[in-house]
Short mmCIF file of C-alpha atoms in Angstrom, two decimals:
data_model
loop_
_atom_site.label_atom_id
_atom_site.label_comp_id
_atom_site.label_asym_id
_atom_site.label_seq_id
_atom_site.Cartn_x
_atom_site.Cartn_y
_atom_site.Cartn_z
CA MET A 1 0.00 0.00 0.00
CA SER A 2 2.85 2.33 0.86
CA ASN A 3 4.63 1.60 -2.40
CA SER A 4 1.60 2.72 -4.40
CA PHE A 5 1.88 6.18 -2.87
CA PHE A 6 5.68 6.45 -3.06
CA TYR A 7 6.19 6.38 -6.81
CA PRO A 8 3.67 9.13 -7.66
CA ASP A 9 5.37 11.39 -5.12
CA ILE A 10 8.75 10.87 -6.82
CA TYR A 11 7.29 11.63 -10.22
CA LEU A 12 5.68 14.76 -8.89
CA VAL A 13 8.95 15.95 -7.36
CA LEU A 14 10.85 15.22 -10.55
CA PHE A 15 8.24 17.07 -12.55
CA VAL A 16 8.46 20.09 -10.27
CA LEU A 17 12.26 20.05 -10.42
CA ALA A 18 12.23 19.81 -14.21
CA LEU A 19 9.72 22.62 -14.45
CA PHE A 20 11.77 24.68 -12.01
CA LEU A 21 14.92 24.07 -14.06
CA LEU A 22 13.21 25.02 -17.30
CA MET A 23 11.93 28.19 -15.72
CA SER A 24 15.44 29.00 -14.52
CA LEU A 25 17.05 28.73 -17.95
CA LYS A 26 17.14 31.95 -19.96
CA ILE A 27 18.64 32.64 -23.37
CA ILE A 28 20.27 36.04 -23.82
CA PHE A 29 21.07 37.10 -27.40
CA GLU A 30 24.41 38.56 -28.44
CA TYR A 31 23.02 42.11 -28.56
CA GLN A 32 21.37 41.79 -25.13
CA ARG A 33 22.49 41.78 -21.52
CA ALA A 34 20.59 40.64 -18.40
CA VAL A 35 20.71 42.73 -15.23
CA VAL A 36 20.14 40.19 -12.46
CA PHE A 37 18.89 40.99 -8.93
CA ARG A 38 18.90 38.58 -5.98
CA LEU A 39 16.34 39.34 -3.32
CA GLY A 40 16.18 42.93 -4.53
CA ARG A 41 19.93 43.52 -4.53
CA PHE A 42 21.98 43.86 -7.69
CA GLN A 43 23.99 40.73 -8.33
CA ARG A 44 25.63 40.97 -11.76
CA VAL A 45 25.17 41.51 -15.48
CA LYS A 46 24.85 38.22 -17.34
CA GLY A 47 24.94 37.21 -20.98
CA PRO A 48 25.03 36.58 -23.78
CA GLY A 49 24.16 32.89 -24.04
CA LEU A 50 22.39 30.51 -21.68
CA ILE A 51 22.05 31.74 -18.10
CA ILE A 52 20.29 30.52 -14.97
CA VAL A 53 17.91 32.79 -13.07
CA VAL A 54 16.39 31.14 -10.01
CA PRO A 55 12.67 31.95 -9.81
CA ILE A 56 11.44 33.85 -6.78
CA LEU A 57 15.00 34.40 -5.51
CA GLN A 58 16.27 36.18 -8.61
CA ARG A 59 14.83 38.55 -11.16
CA MET A 60 16.33 39.92 -14.33
CA LYS A 61 15.82 42.74 -16.81
CA ARG A 62 16.85 42.44 -20.45
CA LEU A 63 18.53 45.47 -21.99
CA ASP A 64 19.25 45.98 -25.69
CA LEU A 65 22.81 47.15 -26.44
CA ARG A 66 22.16 48.07 -30.06
CA THR A 67 22.26 51.69 -31.18
CA LEU A 68 18.92 53.42 -30.77
CA VAL A 69 17.69 56.21 -33.05
CA HIS A 70 15.50 58.93 -31.60
CA GLU A 71 13.91 61.83 -33.46
CA VAL A 72 13.91 64.96 -31.33
CA THR A 73 10.60 66.76 -31.74
CA PRO A 74 10.77 70.22 -33.42
CA GLN A 75 11.89 72.84 -30.92
CA ASP A 76 11.15 76.57 -31.03
CA VAL A 77 14.51 78.31 -30.77
CA ILE A 78 15.37 82.02 -30.62
CA SER A 79 18.85 82.65 -31.99
CA ARG A 80 21.36 85.12 -30.57
CA ASP A 81 20.30 87.70 -33.17
CA ASN A 82 16.62 87.32 -32.09
CA VAL A 83 15.44 85.19 -35.02
CA SER A 84 12.72 82.65 -34.25
CA VAL A 85 13.26 79.26 -35.91
CA LYS A 86 11.96 75.73 -35.49
CA VAL A 87 14.65 73.03 -35.34
CA ASP A 88 14.45 69.25 -35.19
CA ALA A 89 17.27 66.73 -34.87
CA VAL A 90 18.14 63.03 -34.76
CA ILE A 91 20.16 61.48 -31.93
CA TYR A 92 21.94 58.11 -31.96
CA PHE A 93 22.84 56.49 -28.64
CA ARG A 94 23.35 53.08 -27.04
CA ILE A 95 23.85 51.41 -23.66
CA VAL A 96 27.46 50.81 -22.68
CA ASP A 97 26.87 50.02 -18.99
CA PRO A 98 23.65 48.01 -18.41
CA GLU A 99 23.96 48.28 -14.62
CA LYS A 100 23.91 52.10 -14.63
CA ALA A 101 21.30 52.28 -17.39
CA PHE A 102 18.84 50.30 -15.28
CA ILE A 103 19.73 51.42 -11.75
CA GLN A 104 20.81 55.06 -12.06
CA VAL A 105 17.85 56.28 -14.16
CA ALA A 106 14.22 55.20 -14.24
CA ASP A 107 13.80 55.47 -18.02
CA PHE A 108 17.06 56.05 -19.88
CA PHE A 109 15.32 56.55 -23.24
CA GLU A 110 12.97 59.26 -21.97
CA ALA A 111 15.74 60.91 -19.96
CA THR A 112 18.06 61.06 -22.97
CA SER A 113 15.26 62.43 -25.14
CA LYS A 114 14.40 65.27 -22.75
CA LEU A 115 18.07 66.09 -22.27
CA ALA A 116 18.55 66.29 -26.04
CA GLN A 117 15.62 68.73 -26.36
CA THR A 118 16.87 71.12 -23.69
CA THR A 119 20.47 70.96 -24.90
CA LEU A 120 19.38 71.64 -28.48
CA ARG A 121 17.56 74.82 -27.44
CA ALA A 122 20.39 75.98 -25.17
CA VAL A 123 23.19 75.50 -27.70
CA LEU A 124 21.37 76.95 -30.69
CA GLY A 125 20.33 79.99 -28.64
CA LYS A 126 24.01 80.94 -28.39
CA HIS A 127 24.49 81.13 -32.18
CA ASP A 128 23.36 83.54 -34.87
CA LEU A 129 21.15 82.37 -37.70
CA ASP A 130 24.06 82.52 -40.16
CA GLU A 131 26.10 80.25 -37.89
CA MET A 132 23.22 77.76 -37.63
CA LEU A 133 23.05 77.51 -41.41
CA SER A 134 26.78 77.52 -42.21
CA GLU A 135 28.40 75.82 -39.18
CA ARG A 136 26.02 72.93 -38.64
CA PRO A 137 28.73 70.22 -38.25
CA LYS A 138 30.42 72.21 -35.47
CA ILE A 139 27.09 72.77 -33.67
CA ASN A 140 26.27 69.05 -33.99
CA ALA A 141 29.60 68.17 -32.38
CA ASP A 142 29.03 70.63 -29.53
CA ILE A 143 25.55 69.23 -28.79
CA GLN A 144 26.84 65.65 -28.92
CA THR A 145 29.68 66.44 -26.49
CA ILE A 146 27.36 68.12 -23.98
CA ILE A 147 24.73 65.35 -24.04
CA ASP A 148 27.33 62.57 -23.88
CA SER A 149 29.05 64.12 -20.86
CA GLN A 150 25.75 64.14 -18.94
CA THR A 151 24.50 60.69 -19.99
CA GLU A 152 27.80 59.05 -19.04
CA ALA A 153 26.54 58.70 -15.46
CA TRP A 154 23.57 56.71 -16.82
CA GLY A 155 25.75 54.28 -18.81
CA ILE A 156 24.60 55.81 -22.11
CA LYS A 157 26.93 56.70 -24.99
CA VAL A 158 25.67 59.34 -27.42
CA SER A 159 27.54 58.76 -30.67
CA VAL A 160 25.93 61.16 -33.17
CA VAL A 161 23.64 64.19 -33.08
CA GLU A 162 22.44 65.61 -36.40
CA ILE A 163 20.35 68.75 -36.86
CA ARG A 164 17.96 67.67 -39.57
CA ASN A 165 15.93 70.73 -40.46
CA ILE A 166 15.84 74.45 -39.66
CA GLU A 167 12.48 76.02 -40.54
CA LEU A 168 12.28 79.78 -41.13
CA THR A 169 9.32 82.09 -41.44
CA GLU A 170 8.35 83.55 -44.81
CA GLU A 171 9.62 87.01 -43.82
CA MET A 172 13.02 85.61 -42.89
CA ILE A 173 13.24 83.67 -46.16
CA ARG A 174 12.57 86.85 -48.12
CA ALA A 175 15.06 88.81 -45.99
CA ILE A 176 17.76 86.20 -46.53
CA ALA A 177 17.08 86.25 -50.28
CA LYS A 178 17.45 90.05 -50.35
CA GLN A 179 20.65 89.79 -48.34
CA ALA A 180 22.05 87.22 -50.77
CA ILE A 181 21.21 89.43 -53.77
CA ALA A 182 22.84 92.44 -52.12
CA GLU A 183 25.93 90.38 -51.30
CA ARG A 184 26.23 89.20 -54.92
CA ASP A 185 25.87 92.80 -56.17
CA ARG A 186 28.55 93.93 -53.74
CA ARG A 187 30.93 91.23 -54.89
CA SER A 188 30.24 92.07 -58.54
CA LYS A 189 31.03 95.75 -57.98
CA VAL A 190 34.16 94.95 -56.02
CA ILE A 191 35.39 92.59 -58.75
CA HIS A 192 34.61 95.18 -61.45
CA ALA A 193 36.41 97.95 -59.53
CA ASP A 194 39.40 95.68 -58.96
CA ALA A 195 39.54 94.89 -62.68
CA GLU A 196 39.42 98.61 -63.53
CA PHE A 197 42.22 99.28 -61.05
CA GLN A 198 44.41 96.54 -62.51
CA ALA A 199 43.76 97.81 -66.05
CA ALA A 200 44.63 101.37 -65.04
CA GLN A 201 47.76 100.21 -63.27
CA THR A 202 48.82 98.28 -66.35
CA LEU A 203 48.29 101.32 -68.57
CA VAL A 204 50.37 103.46 -66.21
CA ASN A 205 53.18 100.90 -66.30
CA ALA A 206 53.01 100.76 -70.10
CA ALA A 207 53.09 104.56 -70.36
CA THR A 208 56.10 104.68 -68.03
CA ILE A 209 57.97 102.18 -70.16
CA LEU A 210 57.15 104.04 -73.41
CA ALA A 211 58.19 107.35 -71.88
CA SER A 212 61.55 105.96 -70.82
CA ALA A 213 62.52 105.14 -74.45
CA PRO A 214 62.79 108.12 -76.88
CA GLY A 215 61.55 106.19 -79.92
CA GLY A 216 59.06 104.01 -78.06
CA MET A 217 56.03 106.19 -78.81
CA GLN A 218 56.88 106.39 -82.52
CA LEU A 219 57.25 102.63 -82.72
CA ARG A 220 53.91 102.18 -81.03
CA TYR A 221 52.42 104.74 -83.42
CA LEU A 222 53.72 102.84 -86.46
CA GLN A 223 52.47 99.55 -85.06
CA THR A 224 49.00 101.06 -84.61
CA LEU A 225 49.03 102.26 -88.25
CA SER A 226 49.93 98.79 -89.46
CA GLU A 227 47.10 97.24 -87.42
CA ILE A 228 44.60 99.73 -88.84
CA ALA A 229 45.80 99.08 -92.39
CA THR A 230 45.18 95.34 -92.13
CA GLU A 231 41.49 95.89 -91.40
CA ASN A 232 40.80 97.50 -94.84
CA ASN A 233 39.03 100.49 -93.34
CA SER A 234 37.91 103.26 -95.70
CA THR A 235 38.58 105.95 -93.09
CA VAL A 236 41.88 106.24 -91.29
CA ILE A 237 42.52 108.60 -88.40
CA PHE A 238 46.17 109.65 -87.95
CA PRO A 239 46.91 110.76 -84.42
CA MET A 240 49.62 113.41 -84.24
CA PRO A 241 52.33 112.58 -81.69
CA ILE A 242 52.98 115.29 -79.14
CA ASP A 243 56.71 115.12 -79.90
CA ILE A 244 56.07 116.48 -83.39
CA ILE A 245 53.71 119.23 -82.31
CA LYS A 246 55.79 120.38 -79.35
CA PRO A 247 58.55 122.22 -81.36
CA ILE A 248 55.93 124.04 -83.42
CA LEU A 249 54.15 125.11 -80.25
CA GLN A 250 57.41 126.39 -78.80
CA ILE A 251 58.15 128.48 -81.92
CA MET A 252 54.64 129.95 -81.87
CA GLU A 253 55.03 130.78 -78.18
CA LYS A 254 58.37 132.59 -78.82
CA VAL A 255 56.87 134.63 -81.69
CA ALA A 256 53.94 135.63 -79.52
CA LYS A 257 56.25 136.75 -76.72
CA ALA A 258 58.44 138.74 -79.17
CA GLY A 259 55.42 140.50 -80.61
CA SER A 260 54.11 141.49 -77.22
CA THR A 261 57.44 142.97 -76.09
CA ALA A 262 58.19 144.99 -79.36
CA PRO A 263 58.12 148.91 -78.94
CA VAL A 264 55.15 150.76 -80.39
CA ALA A 265 56.02 153.24 -83.22
CA ALA A 266 54.94 156.89 -83.04
CA GLY A 267 52.61 156.65 -85.96
CA ASP A 268 51.09 153.34 -85.00
CA PRO A 269 47.62 153.45 -83.58
CA ILE A 270 47.31 152.46 -79.98
CA ARG A 271 45.46 149.19 -79.64
CA THR A 272 43.16 148.83 -76.80
#
């Protein structure tokens, strides 16, 4: 009679032990880690592979170590030059210390998201609109450094922060377009003035060289005549060199001075 009750008890115990063992076996994937607690106290981080977690005595929390992508909601930002813009960004981060990520912060994902929003507004508020548009890689690096330094205590590594879009109002878009047009006009005028200056400087240098040689101007004059003759023009204009006219002008000036200094005869009428 006793034997009939003994065997079912053994089977029941074996069944409970097998069930208990199956419940204790956990499989942790390569990209996961298990934070294990024993009676409420942190024991260790286990995984990957097959681990044993004793029911009732131990509890575990799976954490994913893969890089997470979070889209920061558009933030209203006022730049240093008092321009209102709306900016959104993308942040990439992952868990590097599962113990801190689970114990030091209640929700590491939400905490990192809120920190990214506040840091984005604070950093962009220190820059002008032109800097936001032209120095985006530098601003991304600054935001990433600030967020990563604060999430380090949570076991979180922020690898990349990218500002995705900067939305401007219609008035600011028109103002920027006018500014760009004015800047292009300014550059065009500066380039034109610089070209005129270089051309004038070259002409001055050429004139200096021609003036240093006595026959240089005549040679240039003859060369100009030959260039005009090759074009088969019906009308030819001959410029008169100043070297040819200058002696005639000097003679005329001497005659005029001699006539003005000559004595007036007695019978000559007095000219008034």
